[in-house]
Structures are given as structure tokens and as C-alpha cells.
Coordinates of C-alpha atoms and ligand atoms in Angstrom, one line a residue:
M117 CA -134.3 177.8 13.3
G118 CA -133.0 179.7 16.4
K119 CA -132.7 183.4 15.8
V120 CA -132.3 184.4 12.2
T121 CA -129.5 186.8 12.9
G122 CA -128.2 184.9 16.0
F123 CA -125.0 183.7 14.4
L124 CA -124.1 187.3 13.6
E125 CA -125.0 188.7 17.0
Y126 CA -123.7 186.2 19.5
E127 CA -120.3 184.6 20.2
R128 CA -119.7 181.0 21.0
I129 CA -119.6 180.5 24.8
E130 CA -117.3 177.8 26.1
E131 CA -118.2 175.8 29.2
G132 CA -116.2 176.9 32.3
Y133 CA -113.7 174.8 34.3
E134 CA -112.9 174.9 38.0
P135 CA -109.4 176.4 38.5
V136 CA -106.6 173.9 38.2
P137 CA -105.4 174.0 41.9
A138 CA -109.0 173.3 43.1
R139 CA -109.8 170.5 40.7
L140 CA -106.5 168.7 41.3
K141 CA -107.5 168.2 45.0
N142 CA -110.2 165.6 44.1
Y143 CA -111.6 163.4 41.3
K144 CA -114.9 165.2 40.8
E145 CA -116.2 166.6 37.5
F146 CA -115.0 170.2 37.1
V147 CA -116.8 171.4 34.0
I148 CA -119.3 174.2 34.7
G149 CA -122.1 173.7 32.2
L150 CA -124.0 176.5 30.5
N151 CA -126.9 178.0 32.4
A152 CA -130.3 178.2 30.7
D153 CA -129.7 181.7 29.3
Q154 CA -126.3 180.8 27.9
A155 CA -127.7 177.7 26.3
K156 CA -130.4 179.8 24.8
V157 CA -127.8 182.1 23.2
Q158 CA -125.9 179.1 21.8
G159 CA -129.2 177.7 20.4
A160 CA -129.9 181.1 18.8
R161 CA -126.6 180.9 16.9
C162 CA -127.7 177.8 14.9
M163 CA -128.4 178.6 11.3
D164 CA -130.6 175.6 10.6
C165 CA -128.5 174.9 7.5
G166 CA -130.3 173.3 4.5
T167 CA -127.8 170.5 4.7
P168 CA -127.1 170.1 8.4
F169 CA -123.5 168.8 8.4
C170 CA -123.5 168.5 12.2
N171 CA -126.3 165.9 12.1
N172 CA -124.2 163.8 9.7
G173 CA -121.0 164.4 11.6
C174 CA -122.7 163.0 14.8
P175 CA -122.4 159.2 14.8
V176 CA -125.9 158.8 16.3
N177 CA -127.2 161.5 14.0
N178 CA -128.6 163.6 16.7
I179 CA -131.2 166.0 15.3
I180 CA -129.1 169.0 16.3
P181 CA -130.8 171.9 14.5
D182 CA -134.2 170.9 16.1
F183 CA -133.0 170.7 19.7
N184 CA -131.0 173.9 19.2
D185 CA -134.2 175.7 18.1
L186 CA -136.2 174.2 21.0
V187 CA -133.7 175.4 23.6
Y188 CA -133.7 178.8 22.0
R189 CA -137.5 178.8 22.4
N190 CA -137.3 177.6 26.0
D191 CA -139.0 174.3 25.2
W192 CA -136.6 172.1 27.1
R193 CA -138.9 169.2 27.5
N194 CA -139.3 168.7 23.7
A195 CA -135.6 169.3 23.3
S196 CA -135.0 166.4 25.6
T197 CA -137.5 164.2 23.6
V198 CA -135.7 165.0 20.4
L199 CA -132.3 164.4 21.9
H200 CA -133.4 161.0 23.4
S201 CA -134.9 159.9 20.1
T202 CA -131.4 159.3 18.7
N203 CA -129.2 158.9 21.8
N204 CA -130.0 156.7 24.9
F205 CA -127.4 158.4 27.1
P206 CA -126.8 162.1 26.1
E207 CA -125.5 162.9 29.6
F208 CA -122.6 160.6 28.8
T209 CA -121.8 162.1 25.4
G210 CA -122.6 165.6 26.6
R211 CA -119.6 165.1 28.9
I212 CA -117.1 163.0 27.1
C213 CA -117.8 163.1 23.4
P214 CA -115.0 164.8 21.3
A215 CA -117.9 166.4 19.4
P216 CA -117.3 165.6 15.7
C217 CA -120.6 167.4 15.2
E218 CA -118.9 170.7 16.1
A219 CA -116.1 170.0 13.7
A220 CA -118.8 169.5 11.0
C221 CA -120.9 172.6 12.0
T222 CA -121.0 175.2 9.2
L223 CA -119.9 177.9 11.6
N224 CA -116.7 175.9 12.2
V225 CA -115.6 177.2 8.8
N226 CA -114.9 180.4 10.9
D227 CA -113.7 178.5 13.9
D228 CA -116.6 179.3 16.2
P229 CA -119.1 176.3 15.8
V230 CA -122.3 176.3 17.8
G231 CA -121.6 174.8 21.2
I232 CA -123.6 171.7 20.4
K233 CA -122.1 169.5 23.0
S234 CA -122.6 172.1 25.7
I235 CA -126.3 172.3 24.7
E236 CA -126.6 168.5 24.8
H237 CA -125.0 168.5 28.2
A238 CA -127.5 171.2 29.4
I239 CA -130.6 169.4 28.0
A240 CA -129.6 166.0 29.4
D241 CA -128.9 167.4 32.9
R242 CA -132.1 169.4 33.0
A243 CA -134.1 166.4 31.8
W244 CA -132.9 164.4 34.8
L245 CA -133.3 167.3 37.2
E246 CA -136.9 167.8 36.1
G247 CA -137.7 164.1 36.4
W248 CA -138.6 163.7 32.8
L249 CA -136.6 160.6 32.3
T250 CA -138.8 157.8 33.7
P251 CA -138.6 154.2 32.7
Q252 CA -140.3 153.4 29.3
L253 CA -142.1 150.1 29.6
P254 CA -142.8 148.0 26.5
K255 CA -146.4 147.9 25.2
A256 CA -146.2 144.1 25.2
K257 CA -143.7 141.4 26.1
T258 CA -142.5 139.1 23.3
G259 CA -141.4 136.2 25.3
K260 CA -138.0 136.2 23.6
K261 CA -134.8 136.1 25.6
V262 CA -131.6 138.1 24.6
A263 CA -128.2 137.9 26.3
V264 CA -125.9 140.9 26.0
V265 CA -122.2 140.2 26.8
G266 CA -120.6 143.3 28.1
S267 CA -122.1 146.4 29.8
G268 CA -120.2 149.3 28.1
P269 CA -122.1 151.9 26.2
A270 CA -122.8 149.5 23.3
G271 CA -124.2 146.8 25.6
M272 CA -126.2 149.3 27.6
A273 CA -127.7 151.0 24.6
A274 CA -128.6 147.7 23.0
A275 CA -130.1 146.3 26.2
Q276 CA -132.3 149.4 26.7
Q277 CA -133.6 149.3 23.1
L278 CA -134.3 145.6 23.3
A279 CA -136.1 145.8 26.6
R280 CA -138.2 148.7 25.3
A281 CA -139.1 146.4 22.3
G282 CA -140.5 143.9 24.8
H283 CA -137.7 141.3 25.0
D284 CA -136.3 139.8 28.2
V285 CA -132.8 141.1 28.3
T286 CA -129.9 139.9 30.6
V287 CA -126.6 141.7 30.5
F288 CA -123.5 139.7 31.5
E289 CA -120.5 141.7 32.8
K290 CA -117.3 140.1 34.0
N291 CA -116.4 143.2 36.2
D292 CA -118.1 144.0 39.5
R293 CA -119.9 147.1 38.2
I294 CA -121.8 148.0 35.1
G295 CA -120.5 150.5 32.5
G296 CA -117.4 149.0 30.7
L297 CA -114.8 151.7 30.0
L298 CA -117.2 154.4 31.2
R299 CA -116.8 152.8 34.6
Y300 CA -113.3 151.6 34.7
G301 CA -111.4 153.5 32.0
I302 CA -112.7 157.0 32.0
P303 CA -111.8 158.8 35.2
D304 CA -114.4 160.4 37.5
F305 CA -113.1 163.9 36.8
K306 CA -114.3 163.4 33.2
M307 CA -117.6 161.6 34.1
E308 CA -118.8 160.8 37.5
K309 CA -120.2 157.3 37.8
S310 CA -123.5 158.3 39.4
H311 CA -124.6 159.0 35.8
I312 CA -124.2 155.3 34.9
D313 CA -125.9 154.2 38.2
R314 CA -129.0 156.3 37.4
R315 CA -129.3 154.7 33.9
V316 CA -128.9 151.2 35.4
E317 CA -131.8 151.9 37.7
Q318 CA -133.9 153.2 34.8
M319 CA -133.0 150.1 32.8
K320 CA -133.8 147.7 35.7
A321 CA -137.2 149.3 36.0
E322 CA -137.6 148.7 32.2
G323 CA -137.0 145.0 32.8
V324 CA -133.2 144.6 32.1
T325 CA -131.5 142.0 34.3
F326 CA -127.8 142.8 35.1
R327 CA -125.4 140.0 36.1
T328 CA -122.1 141.3 37.2
G329 CA -119.0 139.2 38.0
V330 CA -119.8 136.7 35.3
L331 CA -117.3 135.9 32.5
V332 CA -118.7 134.5 29.3
G333 CA -116.0 132.2 27.8
H334 CA -112.5 132.5 29.1
L335 CA -109.4 134.8 29.3
P336 CA -105.9 133.5 28.5
E337 CA -103.7 132.7 31.5
G338 CA -101.9 135.7 32.9
S339 CA -104.2 138.1 31.0
K340 CA -104.0 141.7 32.4
V341 CA -107.4 142.6 31.2
T342 CA -109.7 143.9 34.0
N343 CA -111.6 141.0 35.4
H344 CA -113.5 140.6 38.6
A345 CA -115.5 137.5 37.6
K346 CA -116.5 135.0 40.2
E347 CA -118.5 132.9 37.8
I348 CA -118.0 131.6 34.3
I349 CA -120.6 130.7 31.7
S350 CA -119.8 128.9 28.5
P351 CA -120.9 130.3 25.1
D352 CA -122.8 127.1 24.4
E353 CA -124.7 127.4 27.6
L354 CA -125.6 131.0 26.8
K355 CA -126.8 130.1 23.3
K356 CA -128.9 127.3 24.7
Q357 CA -130.6 129.6 27.2
F358 CA -131.2 132.6 25.0
D359 CA -132.8 133.3 21.6
A360 CA -130.1 135.7 20.6
V361 CA -126.7 136.8 21.9
L362 CA -125.0 140.2 21.4
L363 CA -121.3 140.3 21.9
A364 CA -120.4 143.8 23.1
G365 CA -117.2 143.0 25.0
G366 CA -115.1 145.9 23.8
A367 CA -111.6 145.9 22.5
E368 CA -109.7 145.2 25.7
Q369 CA -106.3 143.9 24.4
S370 CA -103.9 146.7 25.2
R371 CA -101.0 147.4 22.7
D372 CA -97.7 146.4 24.4
L373 CA -94.2 147.7 24.0
P374 CA -91.9 144.7 23.9
V375 CA -88.5 146.4 24.4
P376 CA -85.8 145.3 26.8
G377 CA -86.8 145.9 30.4
R378 CA -90.6 145.6 29.8
D379 CA -90.9 143.1 32.7
L380 CA -89.5 145.6 35.3
D381 CA -91.6 146.6 38.2
G382 CA -93.2 150.0 37.6
V383 CA -94.0 149.4 33.9
H384 CA -97.8 149.0 33.5
F385 CA -100.6 149.2 31.1
A386 CA -102.8 152.3 31.5
M387 CA -105.7 149.9 32.1
E388 CA -104.0 148.5 35.1
F389 CA -103.6 152.0 36.6
L390 CA -106.9 153.8 35.7
P391 CA -109.4 151.1 36.9
Q392 CA -107.8 151.0 40.4
Q393 CA -108.4 154.7 41.0
N394 CA -112.0 154.4 39.8
K395 CA -112.5 151.5 42.3
V396 CA -111.0 153.6 45.1
N397 CA -113.3 156.5 44.2
A398 CA -116.2 154.1 44.4
G399 CA -115.2 153.3 48.0
D400 CA -113.4 150.0 47.4
K401 CA -110.4 149.3 49.6
L402 CA -107.5 148.1 47.5
K403 CA -104.3 146.5 48.8
G404 CA -101.3 148.1 47.2
Q405 CA -102.9 150.6 44.8
L406 CA -100.7 151.5 41.9
R407 CA -100.0 155.2 42.6
A408 CA -97.9 158.0 41.1
D409 CA -97.3 160.0 44.3
G410 CA -93.8 161.7 44.3
K411 CA -92.9 159.7 41.2
H412 CA -91.5 160.7 37.8
V413 CA -94.2 159.4 35.6
I414 CA -93.8 158.8 31.8
V415 CA -97.0 158.1 29.9
I416 CA -96.3 156.4 26.5
G417 CA -99.1 157.3 24.1
G418 CA -100.6 160.6 23.2
G419 CA -104.3 159.8 23.0
D420 CA -107.3 160.0 25.4
T421 CA -106.2 157.1 27.5
G422 CA -102.7 158.7 28.0
S423 CA -104.3 162.0 28.8
D424 CA -106.5 160.3 31.5
C425 CA -103.3 158.8 33.0
V426 CA -101.8 162.4 33.1
G427 CA -104.8 163.8 34.9
T428 CA -104.9 160.9 37.4
S429 CA -101.1 161.1 38.0
N430 CA -101.3 164.8 38.8
R431 CA -104.1 164.1 41.2
H432 CA -101.9 161.5 43.0
G433 CA -99.2 164.2 43.3
A434 CA -96.6 162.9 40.8
A435 CA -93.2 164.7 41.0
S436 CA -93.3 165.1 37.2
V437 CA -95.5 163.9 34.3
T438 CA -94.3 163.5 30.8
Q439 CA -96.3 162.2 27.9
F440 CA -94.6 160.6 24.8
E441 CA -96.1 160.5 21.3
L442 CA -94.4 158.7 18.4
M443 CA -95.9 161.0 15.8
P444 CA -94.6 164.6 15.1
M445 CA -96.5 167.5 16.7
P446 CA -99.6 168.2 14.7
P447 CA -100.3 171.8 13.5
E448 CA -102.1 174.1 15.9
Q449 CA -104.6 175.0 13.3
E450 CA -106.1 172.6 10.8
N451 CA -106.4 173.4 7.1
K452 CA -110.1 174.1 6.9
E453 CA -110.3 173.9 3.1
L454 CA -108.9 170.4 3.2
T455 CA -110.7 169.0 6.2
W456 CA -114.1 170.7 6.9
P457 CA -116.6 169.1 7.6
Y458 CA -114.5 166.1 8.6
W459 CA -112.6 165.5 11.9
P460 CA -109.5 167.7 11.5
Y461 CA -105.9 166.7 12.2
K462 CA -104.6 169.3 14.7
L463 CA -102.9 169.6 18.1
R464 CA -105.4 168.8 20.9
T465 CA -104.7 170.0 24.4
S466 CA -106.9 168.3 26.9
S467 CA -107.9 169.6 30.3
S468 CA -105.5 167.1 31.8
H469 CA -102.6 168.5 29.8
E470 CA -103.5 172.0 31.1
E471 CA -103.1 170.7 34.7
G472 CA -99.4 170.1 34.1
C473 CA -97.6 167.8 31.7
Q474 CA -94.5 167.9 29.5
R475 CA -95.5 166.7 26.1
E476 CA -92.8 165.1 23.8
F477 CA -93.5 164.4 20.2
A478 CA -91.6 162.2 17.7
I479 CA -90.0 160.2 20.4
A480 CA -89.6 156.4 20.7
T481 CA -88.7 154.3 23.7
K482 CA -85.8 151.9 23.1
E483 CA -85.4 150.4 26.5
F484 CA -86.6 150.5 30.1
I485 CA -83.6 150.7 32.5
G486 CA -84.0 149.2 36.0
E487 CA -82.3 148.9 39.3
K488 CA -83.0 145.9 41.6
G489 CA -85.9 144.9 39.3
K490 CA -87.6 148.3 39.4
V491 CA -87.8 150.8 36.5
K492 CA -85.6 153.8 37.0
A493 CA -85.2 155.4 33.6
L494 CA -86.1 155.2 29.9
K495 CA -83.7 155.1 27.0
T496 CA -85.3 157.2 24.2
V497 CA -84.5 158.3 20.6
R498 CA -86.0 161.0 18.5
V499 CA -87.6 159.8 15.3
E500 CA -88.5 161.3 11.9
W501 CA -91.1 160.2 9.4
K502 CA -89.8 159.8 5.8
D503 CA -92.0 158.5 3.0
G504 CA -94.4 157.1 5.7
K505 CA -91.6 155.2 7.4
M506 CA -90.2 156.0 10.9
V507 CA -86.4 156.5 11.1
E508 CA -84.3 157.2 14.1
V509 CA -82.4 160.4 14.3
P510 CA -78.7 159.4 14.8
G511 CA -77.1 160.7 18.0
S512 CA -80.5 161.7 19.6
E513 CA -80.6 159.1 22.3
Q514 CA -81.4 160.3 25.8
V515 CA -81.9 158.7 29.2
L516 CA -84.9 160.1 31.2
P517 CA -85.7 159.3 34.8
A518 CA -88.9 157.4 35.4
D519 CA -90.3 155.5 38.4
L520 CA -93.7 154.8 36.8
V521 CA -94.3 154.1 33.2
L522 CA -97.8 153.8 31.8
L523 CA -98.4 152.2 28.5
A524 CA -101.3 154.0 26.8
M525 CA -100.7 153.1 23.1
G526 CA -104.3 152.0 22.4
F527 CA -105.9 148.7 22.1
V528 CA -105.1 146.1 19.4
S529 CA -108.4 144.2 19.3
P530 CA -110.9 142.3 21.5
V531 CA -109.5 139.5 23.5
A532 CA -109.2 136.7 20.9
S533 CA -110.1 133.9 23.3
I534 CA -113.6 135.3 23.8
L535 CA -114.4 135.4 20.1
D536 CA -112.7 132.0 19.6
A537 CA -114.9 130.5 22.4
F538 CA -118.0 131.5 20.3
G539 CA -116.4 130.4 17.1
V540 CA -116.8 133.9 15.7
D541 CA -114.7 134.8 12.7
K542 CA -112.4 137.8 13.0
D543 CA -111.6 140.5 10.5
A544 CA -108.0 141.5 9.4
R545 CA -107.6 143.5 12.6
G546 CA -108.9 140.8 14.9
N547 CA -112.3 142.3 15.6
A548 CA -115.5 140.3 15.5
K549 CA -116.5 140.0 11.8
A550 CA -120.0 141.4 11.2
S551 CA -121.2 143.9 8.6
T552 CA -123.4 146.9 9.3
D553 CA -125.6 146.3 6.3
F554 CA -129.2 147.5 6.6
T555 CA -130.5 144.0 6.6
G556 CA -128.7 141.2 8.4
G557 CA -126.2 143.7 9.9
Y558 CA -124.3 143.1 13.1
R559 CA -124.7 139.3 12.6
T560 CA -121.6 137.2 13.0
G561 CA -121.3 133.9 11.0
V562 CA -122.5 132.0 14.1
D563 CA -126.2 131.4 14.3
K564 CA -128.0 133.8 16.7
V565 CA -124.8 135.6 17.6
F566 CA -124.4 139.3 16.9
A567 CA -121.5 141.8 17.6
A568 CA -121.4 145.6 18.2
G569 CA -119.3 148.4 19.6
D570 CA -115.5 148.2 20.0
M571 CA -115.7 144.4 19.8
R572 CA -116.9 144.8 16.2
R573 CA -115.3 148.1 15.0
G574 CA -112.1 148.1 17.1
Q575 CA -111.3 150.8 19.7
S576 CA -113.4 153.8 19.1
L577 CA -115.7 156.3 20.9
V578 CA -118.6 156.2 23.3
V579 CA -120.9 157.8 20.7
W580 CA -120.0 155.1 18.1
A581 CA -120.7 152.4 20.7
I582 CA -124.1 153.8 21.4
R583 CA -124.9 153.9 17.7
E584 CA -123.8 150.3 17.2
G585 CA -125.7 149.2 20.3
R586 CA -128.9 150.8 18.9
Q587 CA -128.5 149.5 15.4
A588 CA -127.6 146.0 16.6
A589 CA -130.7 146.0 18.8
R590 CA -132.8 146.7 15.8
A591 CA -131.1 143.9 13.8
I592 CA -131.8 141.5 16.7
D593 CA -135.4 142.6 17.0
E594 CA -135.8 142.0 13.2
Y595 CA -134.2 138.6 13.5
L596 CA -136.5 137.6 16.4
M597 CA -139.7 139.1 15.2
G598 CA -139.4 139.3 11.4
S599 CA -139.6 143.1 11.5
S600 CA -138.8 145.9 13.9
E601 CA -140.0 149.4 14.8
L602 CA -136.8 150.3 16.6
P603 CA -135.1 153.2 15.0
R604 CA -131.9 152.4 13.1
Ligands
FAD1457 C1 -109.0 155.4 29.4 C2 -110.0 155.6 28.3 C3 -110.6 156.9 28.1 C4 -111.5 157.1 27.1 N1 -112.0 158.3 26.9 C5 -113.0 158.5 26.0 C6 -113.6 159.7 25.8 O1 -113.3 160.7 26.5 N2 -114.6 159.9 24.9 C7 -115.0 158.8 24.1 O2 -116.0 159.0 23.4 N3 -114.4 157.6 24.2 C8 -113.4 157.4 25.1 N4 -112.8 156.2 25.2 C9 -113.3 155.1 24.3 C10 -114.6 154.5 24.8 O3 -114.6 154.4 26.2 C11 -114.9 153.2 24.2 O4 -114.9 153.3 22.8 C12 -116.3 152.6 24.5 O5 -116.4 152.5 25.9 C13 -116.6 151.3 23.9 O6 -117.8 150.8 24.3 P1 -118.1 149.2 24.2 O7 -119.5 149.1 24.9 O8 -118.0 148.7 22.9 O9 -117.0 148.5 25.1 P2 -116.4 148.7 26.6 O10 -116.8 150.0 27.1 O11 -115.0 148.3 26.5 O12 -117.2 147.6 27.4 C14 -117.1 146.3 27.2 C15 -117.5 145.5 28.5 O13 -117.6 144.1 28.2 C16 -117.1 143.4 29.3 N5 -116.7 142.1 28.8 C17 -115.7 141.8 27.8 N6 -115.7 140.5 27.6 C18 -116.6 139.9 28.4 C19 -116.9 138.5 28.6 N7 -116.4 137.6 27.9 N8 -117.9 138.3 29.6 C20 -118.5 139.3 30.3 N9 -118.1 140.6 30.1 C21 -117.2 140.9 29.2 C22 -115.9 144.2 29.8 O14 -115.5 143.9 31.1 C23 -116.4 145.6 29.6 O15 -117.1 146.0 30.8 C24 -111.9 156.0 26.2 C25 -111.3 154.7 26.4 C26 -110.3 154.5 27.4 C27 -109.7 153.2 27.6
SF4_1458 S1 -123.2 162.8 20.6 FE1 -121.2 163.8 20.2 S2 -121.2 164.1 18.0 FE2 -123.4 163.7 18.6 S3 -124.3 165.8 19.0 FE3 -123.5 165.0 21.0 S4 -121.4 165.8 21.2 FE4 -122.0 166.0 19.0

């Protein structure tokens, strides 16, 4: 373990942030990671609990007490080896994971968990800086060909694992760049895209082929899902050319708000707004970028996507930014006895909220009001929850000015037409139906077709996508070779 009395001697250290006025001037990352001495102190706080709840709370089961101890002992290289044994991309999760591990940490009973995510961040960045993360070539090639549809964290993790097992892997991506929502959903200020590019280079050197701008199957007419495809391949063609196919296309169907005025100009899905800024940051020239400059922006939806719209709108220079949430305001402090070591229900204030945002809870939108076809205001009503049912509060209607409305109410499911084109059954929520059983897991009902990530589990987190990608890779390796040495 770290230092036997470390948890009594040292305080938790939070990562620093650049001041708000400075970070609002650009889209760069603004988190100041721990230096080596600070990370060592964090590592020293780990109690190496007999039952490490953190390890179980982490969806990829990172071996947290071990890397905490190695950092405390200044053995960064082995800390990186331990971290990479369970997580292909810790520099992603070290930046954007909500850290369920820290919620599960025994010290969180006292509200000061070990800064696990900040240690992970420090190890991953150091490993790149030191040049430890070189391509890992397979011992032998198998001659088997695997197609991965979708290049988000699930597709990337699966492709890397499968290439390292010796298979010829081709990743098909309909967008013009690799990364899925890491690339076109999550803003640069949370994770700069050079981290994805560096991994793509590593994976190319490991033998992965990336084909961007290629849509597998088809999207419905008028679909607003991000799509830069210049080429289409049919599922049948793919199945003919490859020995196995992994569907890792995410859950891209945004939840809509079909109230009067929905068709007005200025009412958009968050995933129409965020990808455009990510493209501009990448140096693309866009005609008529959707922008928030000088506008009264209302973001509907209180989650991560909404918060990213808030941060982006403030960087555009919005006149005001308001975020709506249908549910009542959660308590500031969770009830530890009821929730620990699970993910607690409590108020979460993101760095984007701190940059300036009016947050409204228990509010519903009844209508978008327009003038000459453009949105000008929203008609709202306050709501209460009684016996699990939402009821409107009589007389609480309000009209609020809005020139830009961003719908960030989550994602319903994968795009149905993609699953239908493969003939893959859906579960009750419209996701690809495939179990996660130890044997035969991640297999859909269609021969040689597997599914993982948001496409299988519904909208989730990067760390869950990495887990599913890794586990699906093992399932595919077993299917192709009869057995697998890939970790599960
Ligand atoms: C705005 C936003 C912010 C988020 N912030 C966070 C966060 O801070 N932390 C966190 O942990 N999670 C966050 N998430 C969730 C996280 O990004 C997702 O859970 C994760 O990316 C899912 O990974 P995936 O690989 O399953 O799918 P995705 O990342 O959605 O990738 C799927 C890819 O498949 C491609 N594709 C789909 N269909 C086809 C096809 N037919 N042919 C070819 N290509 C296809 C898509 O273009 C896409 O690139 C956020 C999500 C959003 C939208
Ligand atoms: S991936 Fe997420 S849950 Fe796992 S150790 Fe890192 S921050 Fe914690």
C-alpha cells in the first residue's frame, strides 16, 4: 500500500483550473494536472483496502490500489503498465471520466476520496511524455479479418485489442475523422483531439486500417445525425469480406421535444451545434456555423451534453445562457449511508456551469414562440413530481426570451435503420440485442455480427464503451480462434 498513515496525514488535492476569464477565450483544455509530488501524496493516501471498492466501481476494473502504490514509490513506468493492463486509453478517462471509482473509494465515506482520476491522468500523460507507449505488435498474424463499424471509444478499444491478437482489423467510420463522440461530441476544452490522433497513429502502426467517410448501411431521409460519408457499404458486402463484424455505432438518435414551434429556425439538437465547433477547432472552414454570439441561449437538458453546450455558448460570447432540467434540484450532499459505494444522486456543478449559467430545475417547455420563422421565446411551466408522475403547477407559466435553443435531452437509441440493415434484433429500448455473458457474449442473433458500446447498452460513458470494446474483442477472438488470451 501507499504510506500506512498517509490517509491520516495528507489531504485530498484537487486538480487546478485556469481562471474562468482566461479559459473562456479559447477552446483549450484548462485543467492543471497534479505534478509528480502531488500525485505521490495522493498515492500515499490509498489504504489498499482488503476489499477495494474503487476497483469494482471502475467499469474497466482498473487495478487502482496497485498503481496508487507504484506512484507513491515513484515507479511510474510500472504504474503505466498496470494502468494499461485494464484500460486502452487512460488519457481519455483521466480527463473526462466522472470517476465512479472515487464515489466507491472507502475514503469517500468521509467525503475525501483518493484523487484516483487525477493519478490516472498524471500516469497516462507521463507515459506518453516518456515515450513508453509504443506500438505493440502481435506475436503472429491469424489471417482472420474483422470489420469494426464505428470509431468511438468502443470501436477503438476493440480494434486495438483485436489487432494485438493478430487479426487484420478495418475500422469503418461515416464521419471524416476518427473518435466518435470523443471527436465530435465532447468539446476540446474537456479533451483536446490530439490525444485521439496519437492513439490512431499507434493503432495504425499496430496494423489497424481506418476508413473514414464510409457509411455502413443507411440513414433515414432527413436524418440529423452527424454524417460526412462519401461512400456507402452494404452490410451484406461487409459480411462477405470479413470473418467477423463488430457494430460499435453508438446511440446517435437524439431525443426530440415535439411541442408547437419545434420547426422554428434556431431550435437545434445539441449534436448539430457541438460537432460544428469541434470541426472549426480542427481547422475546417464551415459555411454558416451555428453560433451563440450575442444570443439568449436556452439549453434544454441538465446532463453532460447540456453542460457542454453551456461551455461552448459561453466561449461564443452568448448574451445569456440558461439550462433547463425537468427533474427537481437534487440535494447538495448525498445520503452516504444509503448510497456509498454506489454512484450518488446529488447536485453536480460542472466547470462549464461555473463559467456562467442560470440553472432552472423542475421546468418544462410547452411551446417555442417565433417571429418570421425564427425562435424568439419559450413558453414554460413549473412542474412537480407526485407519486412518480409529473404534474404542472397551475399558474406557473412564463415566457422567456431565447434566440437559440439547444435540445440536449439525451439519446433515445442507436439509429434503427443501421441495425435493421444488418437484421439485428433490438431490445425493449431499441438497442442492439446482445448479452454480456462470459461465453458467447456481445453476439447478436446474426451470424458473425457482434455489438458493443452505446449501440448495445444505450447512451452511457466513455469508460463503459472501452470496457465493452475490450470484452467484445475477446468474444470475437474466441469465436474466430476457439479460445482467447485477451483479458476480459
Ligand atoms: C456531448 C457529449 C458529451 C459527453 N461527455 C462525456 C463525458 O464527459 N464523459 C463520459 O464518460 N462520457 C461522455 N459522453 C458519453 C460518451 O461520449 C459515449 O458514451 C461514448 O462515446 C460511446 O462510445 P461508443 O464507441 O459506443 O459510440 P460513439 O462514441 O457514439 O461512436 C460511434 C461512432 O460510430 C459511427 N457510426 C455510427 N453508425 C455508423 C455506420 N453505420 N457506419 C459507419 N460509422 C458509423 C459514428 O459516426 C460514431 O463516430 C458524452 C456524450 C456526448 C454526446
Ligand atoms: S476509468 Fe474512470 S472509474 Fe476507472 S479509475 Fe479511471 S476515473 Fe476511475
